[in-house]
Tab-separated table of C-alpha atoms in Angstrom:
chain	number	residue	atom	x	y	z
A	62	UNK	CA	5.082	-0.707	19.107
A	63	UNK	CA	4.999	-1.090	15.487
A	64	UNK	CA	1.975	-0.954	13.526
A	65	UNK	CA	0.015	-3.735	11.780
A	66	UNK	CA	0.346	-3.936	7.995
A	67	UNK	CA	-2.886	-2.957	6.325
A	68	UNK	CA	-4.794	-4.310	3.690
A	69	UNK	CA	-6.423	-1.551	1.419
A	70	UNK	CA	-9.614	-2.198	-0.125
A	71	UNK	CA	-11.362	0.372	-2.979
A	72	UNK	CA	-15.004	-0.066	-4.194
A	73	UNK	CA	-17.645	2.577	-5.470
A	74	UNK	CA	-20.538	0.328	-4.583
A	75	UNK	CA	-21.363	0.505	-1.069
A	76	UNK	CA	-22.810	-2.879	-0.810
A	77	UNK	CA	-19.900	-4.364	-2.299
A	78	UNK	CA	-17.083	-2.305	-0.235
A	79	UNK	CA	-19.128	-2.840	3.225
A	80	UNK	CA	-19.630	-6.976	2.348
A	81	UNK	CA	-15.684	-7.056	0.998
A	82	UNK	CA	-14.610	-5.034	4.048
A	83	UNK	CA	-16.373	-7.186	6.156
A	84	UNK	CA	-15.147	-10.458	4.930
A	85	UNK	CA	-11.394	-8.695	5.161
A	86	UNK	CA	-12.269	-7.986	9.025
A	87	UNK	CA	-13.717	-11.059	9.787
A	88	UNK	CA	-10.474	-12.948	8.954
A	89	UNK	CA	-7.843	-10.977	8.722
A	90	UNK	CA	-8.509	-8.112	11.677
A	91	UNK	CA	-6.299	-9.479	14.436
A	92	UNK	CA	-2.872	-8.765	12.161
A	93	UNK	CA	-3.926	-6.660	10.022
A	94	UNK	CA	-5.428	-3.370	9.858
A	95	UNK	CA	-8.511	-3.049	6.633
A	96	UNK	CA	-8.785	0.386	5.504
A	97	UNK	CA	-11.863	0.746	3.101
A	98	UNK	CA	-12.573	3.699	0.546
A	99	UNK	CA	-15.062	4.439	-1.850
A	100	UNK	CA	-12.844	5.720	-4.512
A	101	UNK	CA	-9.746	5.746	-6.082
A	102	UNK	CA	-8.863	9.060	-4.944
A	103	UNK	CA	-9.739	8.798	-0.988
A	104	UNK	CA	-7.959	5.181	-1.256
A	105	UNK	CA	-4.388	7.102	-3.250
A	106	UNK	CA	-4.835	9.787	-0.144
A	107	UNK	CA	-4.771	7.066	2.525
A	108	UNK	CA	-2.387	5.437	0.766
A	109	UNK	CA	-0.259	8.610	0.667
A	110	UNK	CA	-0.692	8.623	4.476
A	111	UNK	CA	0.100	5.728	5.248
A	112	UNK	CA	3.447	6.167	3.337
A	113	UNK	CA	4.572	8.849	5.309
A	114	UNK	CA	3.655	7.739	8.442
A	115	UNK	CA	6.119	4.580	7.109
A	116	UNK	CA	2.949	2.147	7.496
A	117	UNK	CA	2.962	-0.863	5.123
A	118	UNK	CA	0.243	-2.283	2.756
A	119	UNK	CA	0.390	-5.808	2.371
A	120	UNK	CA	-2.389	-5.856	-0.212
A	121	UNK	CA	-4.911	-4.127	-2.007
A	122	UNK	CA	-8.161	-5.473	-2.919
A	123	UNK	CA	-9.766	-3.292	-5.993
A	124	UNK	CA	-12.662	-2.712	-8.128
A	125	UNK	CA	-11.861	-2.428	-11.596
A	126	UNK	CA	-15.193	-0.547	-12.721
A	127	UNK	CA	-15.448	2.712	-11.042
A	128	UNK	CA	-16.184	6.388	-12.078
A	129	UNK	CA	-13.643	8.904	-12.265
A	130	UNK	CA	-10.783	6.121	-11.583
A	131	UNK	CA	-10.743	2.579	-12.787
A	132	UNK	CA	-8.419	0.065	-10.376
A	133	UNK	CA	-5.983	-0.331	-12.470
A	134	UNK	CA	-5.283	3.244	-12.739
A	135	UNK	CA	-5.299	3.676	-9.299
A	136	UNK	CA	-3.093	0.465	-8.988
A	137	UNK	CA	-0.578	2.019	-11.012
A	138	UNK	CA	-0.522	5.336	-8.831
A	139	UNK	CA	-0.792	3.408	-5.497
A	140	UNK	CA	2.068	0.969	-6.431
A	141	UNK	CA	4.532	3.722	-6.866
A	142	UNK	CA	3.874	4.399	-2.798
A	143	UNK	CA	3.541	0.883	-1.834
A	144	UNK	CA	5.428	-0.889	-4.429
A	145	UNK	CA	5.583	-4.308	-2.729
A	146	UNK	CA	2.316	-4.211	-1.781
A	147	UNK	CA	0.193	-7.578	-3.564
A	148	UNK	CA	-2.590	-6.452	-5.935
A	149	UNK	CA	-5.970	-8.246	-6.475
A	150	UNK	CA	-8.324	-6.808	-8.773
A	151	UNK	CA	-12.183	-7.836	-8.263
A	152	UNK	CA	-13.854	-8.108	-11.762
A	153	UNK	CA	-17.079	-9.380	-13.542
A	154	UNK	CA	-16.759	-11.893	-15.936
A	155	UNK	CA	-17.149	-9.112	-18.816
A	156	UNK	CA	-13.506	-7.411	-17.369
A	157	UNK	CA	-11.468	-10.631	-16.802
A	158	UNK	CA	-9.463	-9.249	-20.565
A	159	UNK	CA	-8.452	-5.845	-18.809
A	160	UNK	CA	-7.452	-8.311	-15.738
A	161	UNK	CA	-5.264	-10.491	-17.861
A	162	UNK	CA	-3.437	-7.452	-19.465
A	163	UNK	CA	-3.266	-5.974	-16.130
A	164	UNK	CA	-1.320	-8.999	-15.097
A	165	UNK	CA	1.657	-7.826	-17.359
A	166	UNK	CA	1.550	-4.276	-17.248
A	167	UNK	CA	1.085	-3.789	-13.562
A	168	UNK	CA	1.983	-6.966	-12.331
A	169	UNK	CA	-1.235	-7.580	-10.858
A	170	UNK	CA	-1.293	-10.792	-8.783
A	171	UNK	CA	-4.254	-12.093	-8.998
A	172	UNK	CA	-8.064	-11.523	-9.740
A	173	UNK	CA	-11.156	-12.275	-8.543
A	174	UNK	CA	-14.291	-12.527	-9.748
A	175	UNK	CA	-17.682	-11.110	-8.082
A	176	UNK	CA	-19.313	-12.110	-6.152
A	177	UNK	CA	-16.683	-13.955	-4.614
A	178	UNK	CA	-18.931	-15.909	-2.332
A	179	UNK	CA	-18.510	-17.690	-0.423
A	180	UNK	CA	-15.247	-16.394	0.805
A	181	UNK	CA	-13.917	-19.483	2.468
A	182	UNK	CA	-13.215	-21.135	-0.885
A	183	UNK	CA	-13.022	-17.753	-3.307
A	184	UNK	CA	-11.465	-14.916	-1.081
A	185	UNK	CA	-9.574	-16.221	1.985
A	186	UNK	CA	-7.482	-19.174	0.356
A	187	UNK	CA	-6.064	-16.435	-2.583
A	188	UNK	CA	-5.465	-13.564	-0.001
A	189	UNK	CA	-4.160	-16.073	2.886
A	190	UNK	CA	-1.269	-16.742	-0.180
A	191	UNK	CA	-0.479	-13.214	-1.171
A	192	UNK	CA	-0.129	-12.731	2.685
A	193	UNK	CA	2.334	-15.758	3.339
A	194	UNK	CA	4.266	-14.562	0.416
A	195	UNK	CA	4.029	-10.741	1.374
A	196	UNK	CA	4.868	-11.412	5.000
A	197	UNK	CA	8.160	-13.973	3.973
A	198	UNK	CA	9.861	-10.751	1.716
A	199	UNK	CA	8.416	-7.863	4.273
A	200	UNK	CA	10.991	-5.780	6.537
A	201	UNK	CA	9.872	-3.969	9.217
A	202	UNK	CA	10.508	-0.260	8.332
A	203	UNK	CA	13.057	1.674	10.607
A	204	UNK	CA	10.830	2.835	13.632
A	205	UNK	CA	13.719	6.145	14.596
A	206	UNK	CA	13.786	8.790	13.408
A	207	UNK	CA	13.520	9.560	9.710
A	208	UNK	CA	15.178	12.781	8.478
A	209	UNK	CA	14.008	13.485	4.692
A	210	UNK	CA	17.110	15.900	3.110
A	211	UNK	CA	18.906	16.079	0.299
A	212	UNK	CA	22.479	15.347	0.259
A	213	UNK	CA	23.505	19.142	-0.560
A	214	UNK	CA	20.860	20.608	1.826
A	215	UNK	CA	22.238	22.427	4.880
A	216	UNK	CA	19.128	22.476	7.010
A	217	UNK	CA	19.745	18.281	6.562
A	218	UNK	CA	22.912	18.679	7.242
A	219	UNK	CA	22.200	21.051	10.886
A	220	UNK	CA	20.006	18.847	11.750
A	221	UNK	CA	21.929	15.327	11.298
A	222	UNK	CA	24.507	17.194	13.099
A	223	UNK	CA	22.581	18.044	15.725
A	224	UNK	CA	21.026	14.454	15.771
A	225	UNK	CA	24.432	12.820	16.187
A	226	UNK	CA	25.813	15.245	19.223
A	227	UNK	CA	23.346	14.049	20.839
A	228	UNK	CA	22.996	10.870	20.266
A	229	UNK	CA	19.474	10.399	18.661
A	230	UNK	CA	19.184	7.006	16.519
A	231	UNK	CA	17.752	8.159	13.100
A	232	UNK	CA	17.508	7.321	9.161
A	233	UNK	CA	18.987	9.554	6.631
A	234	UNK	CA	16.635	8.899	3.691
A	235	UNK	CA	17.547	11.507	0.467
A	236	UNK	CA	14.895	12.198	-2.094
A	237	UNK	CA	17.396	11.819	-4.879
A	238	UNK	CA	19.172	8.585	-4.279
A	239	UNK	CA	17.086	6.395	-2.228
A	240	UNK	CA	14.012	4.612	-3.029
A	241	UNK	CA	12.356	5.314	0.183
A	242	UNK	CA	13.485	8.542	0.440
A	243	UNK	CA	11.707	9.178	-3.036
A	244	UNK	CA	8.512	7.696	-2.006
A	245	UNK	CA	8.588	9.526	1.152
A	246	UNK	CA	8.497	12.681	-0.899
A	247	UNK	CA	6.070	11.608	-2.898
A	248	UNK	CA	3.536	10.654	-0.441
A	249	UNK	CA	4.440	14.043	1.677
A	250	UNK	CA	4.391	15.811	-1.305
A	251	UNK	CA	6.949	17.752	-1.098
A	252	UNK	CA	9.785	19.124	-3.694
A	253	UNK	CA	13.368	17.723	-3.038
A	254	UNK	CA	15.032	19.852	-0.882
């Protein structure tokens, strides 16, 4: 059974990542699964998870202002795993600049300001579009199989061998060439091979 997309959200204020993540839950729980972190590192390792395990993100809802990692550098790192994943950046007035320029350089889709209450007019109607236009490009991810090996690698080459006597359905995804093979590595971190 495949899995539901999920919708990442990142804040370093408790308050404001349990009130988000409970908005996100309230609406958007029964097809979609809300993964909450309080930083930008703990969100890129779930993230990098999630990648390998071949499980999409169909948005992520960020803070901008937080220590160690702002959102748009952790935007920039999580959209090389999930790169058609939506972004939404949630601001305060005094950021909505860094949003704007964000818009170009990382094509951020859209942000919010806090608080966004209440969330029936301010959250659901801008996350309810970035879903509908998520959802319309989105293609479920091959649910075989996936064999990770570079064209010239002869443990790759065993095993698709083996694979194809006997008739197992898989995906040959190499770091090199493909896109998904490359973000595969990336996410398992691992060296090509």
């Amino acid at each position: 059974m495949p899995t539901r997309p999920t919708i990442v959200t990142v804040d370093d204020d408790v308050p404001v990542l349990r009130a988000i993540e409970r908005d996100l839950r309230t609406r958007y729980a029964k097809d979609y699964r809300i993964v909450a972190a309080g930083g930008g590192e703990e969100a890129l390792d779930a993230v990098r998870e999630l990648t390998v395990r071949g499980d999409p993100v169909a948005v992520f809802v960020v803070d901008q202002r937080m220590p160690v990692m702002t959102g748009i550098e952790f935007l920039t790192q999580a959209i090389d795993l999930q790169p058609d994943a939506r972004r939404v950046l949630l601001t305060a007035y005094a950021d909505t600049d860094v949003a704007i320029k964000a818009i170009n350089e990382i094509r951020l889709d859209q942000y919010l300001l806090k608080p966004w209450d209440p969330p029936d007019e301010k959250l659901y109607p801008i996350l309810d579009e970035l879903l509908a236009d998520w959802s319309s490009g989105y293609r479920p991810p091959f649910s075989g199989l996936r064999l990770l090996a570079g064209r010239w690698a002869s443990r790759g080459h065993d095993i698709r061998d083996y694979l194809t006597r006997n008739q197992v359905p898989y995906q040959w995804l190499d770091p090199t060439t493909d896109a998904e093979g490359r973000r595969l590595a990336l996410g398992a971190g691992v060296a090509e091979q």
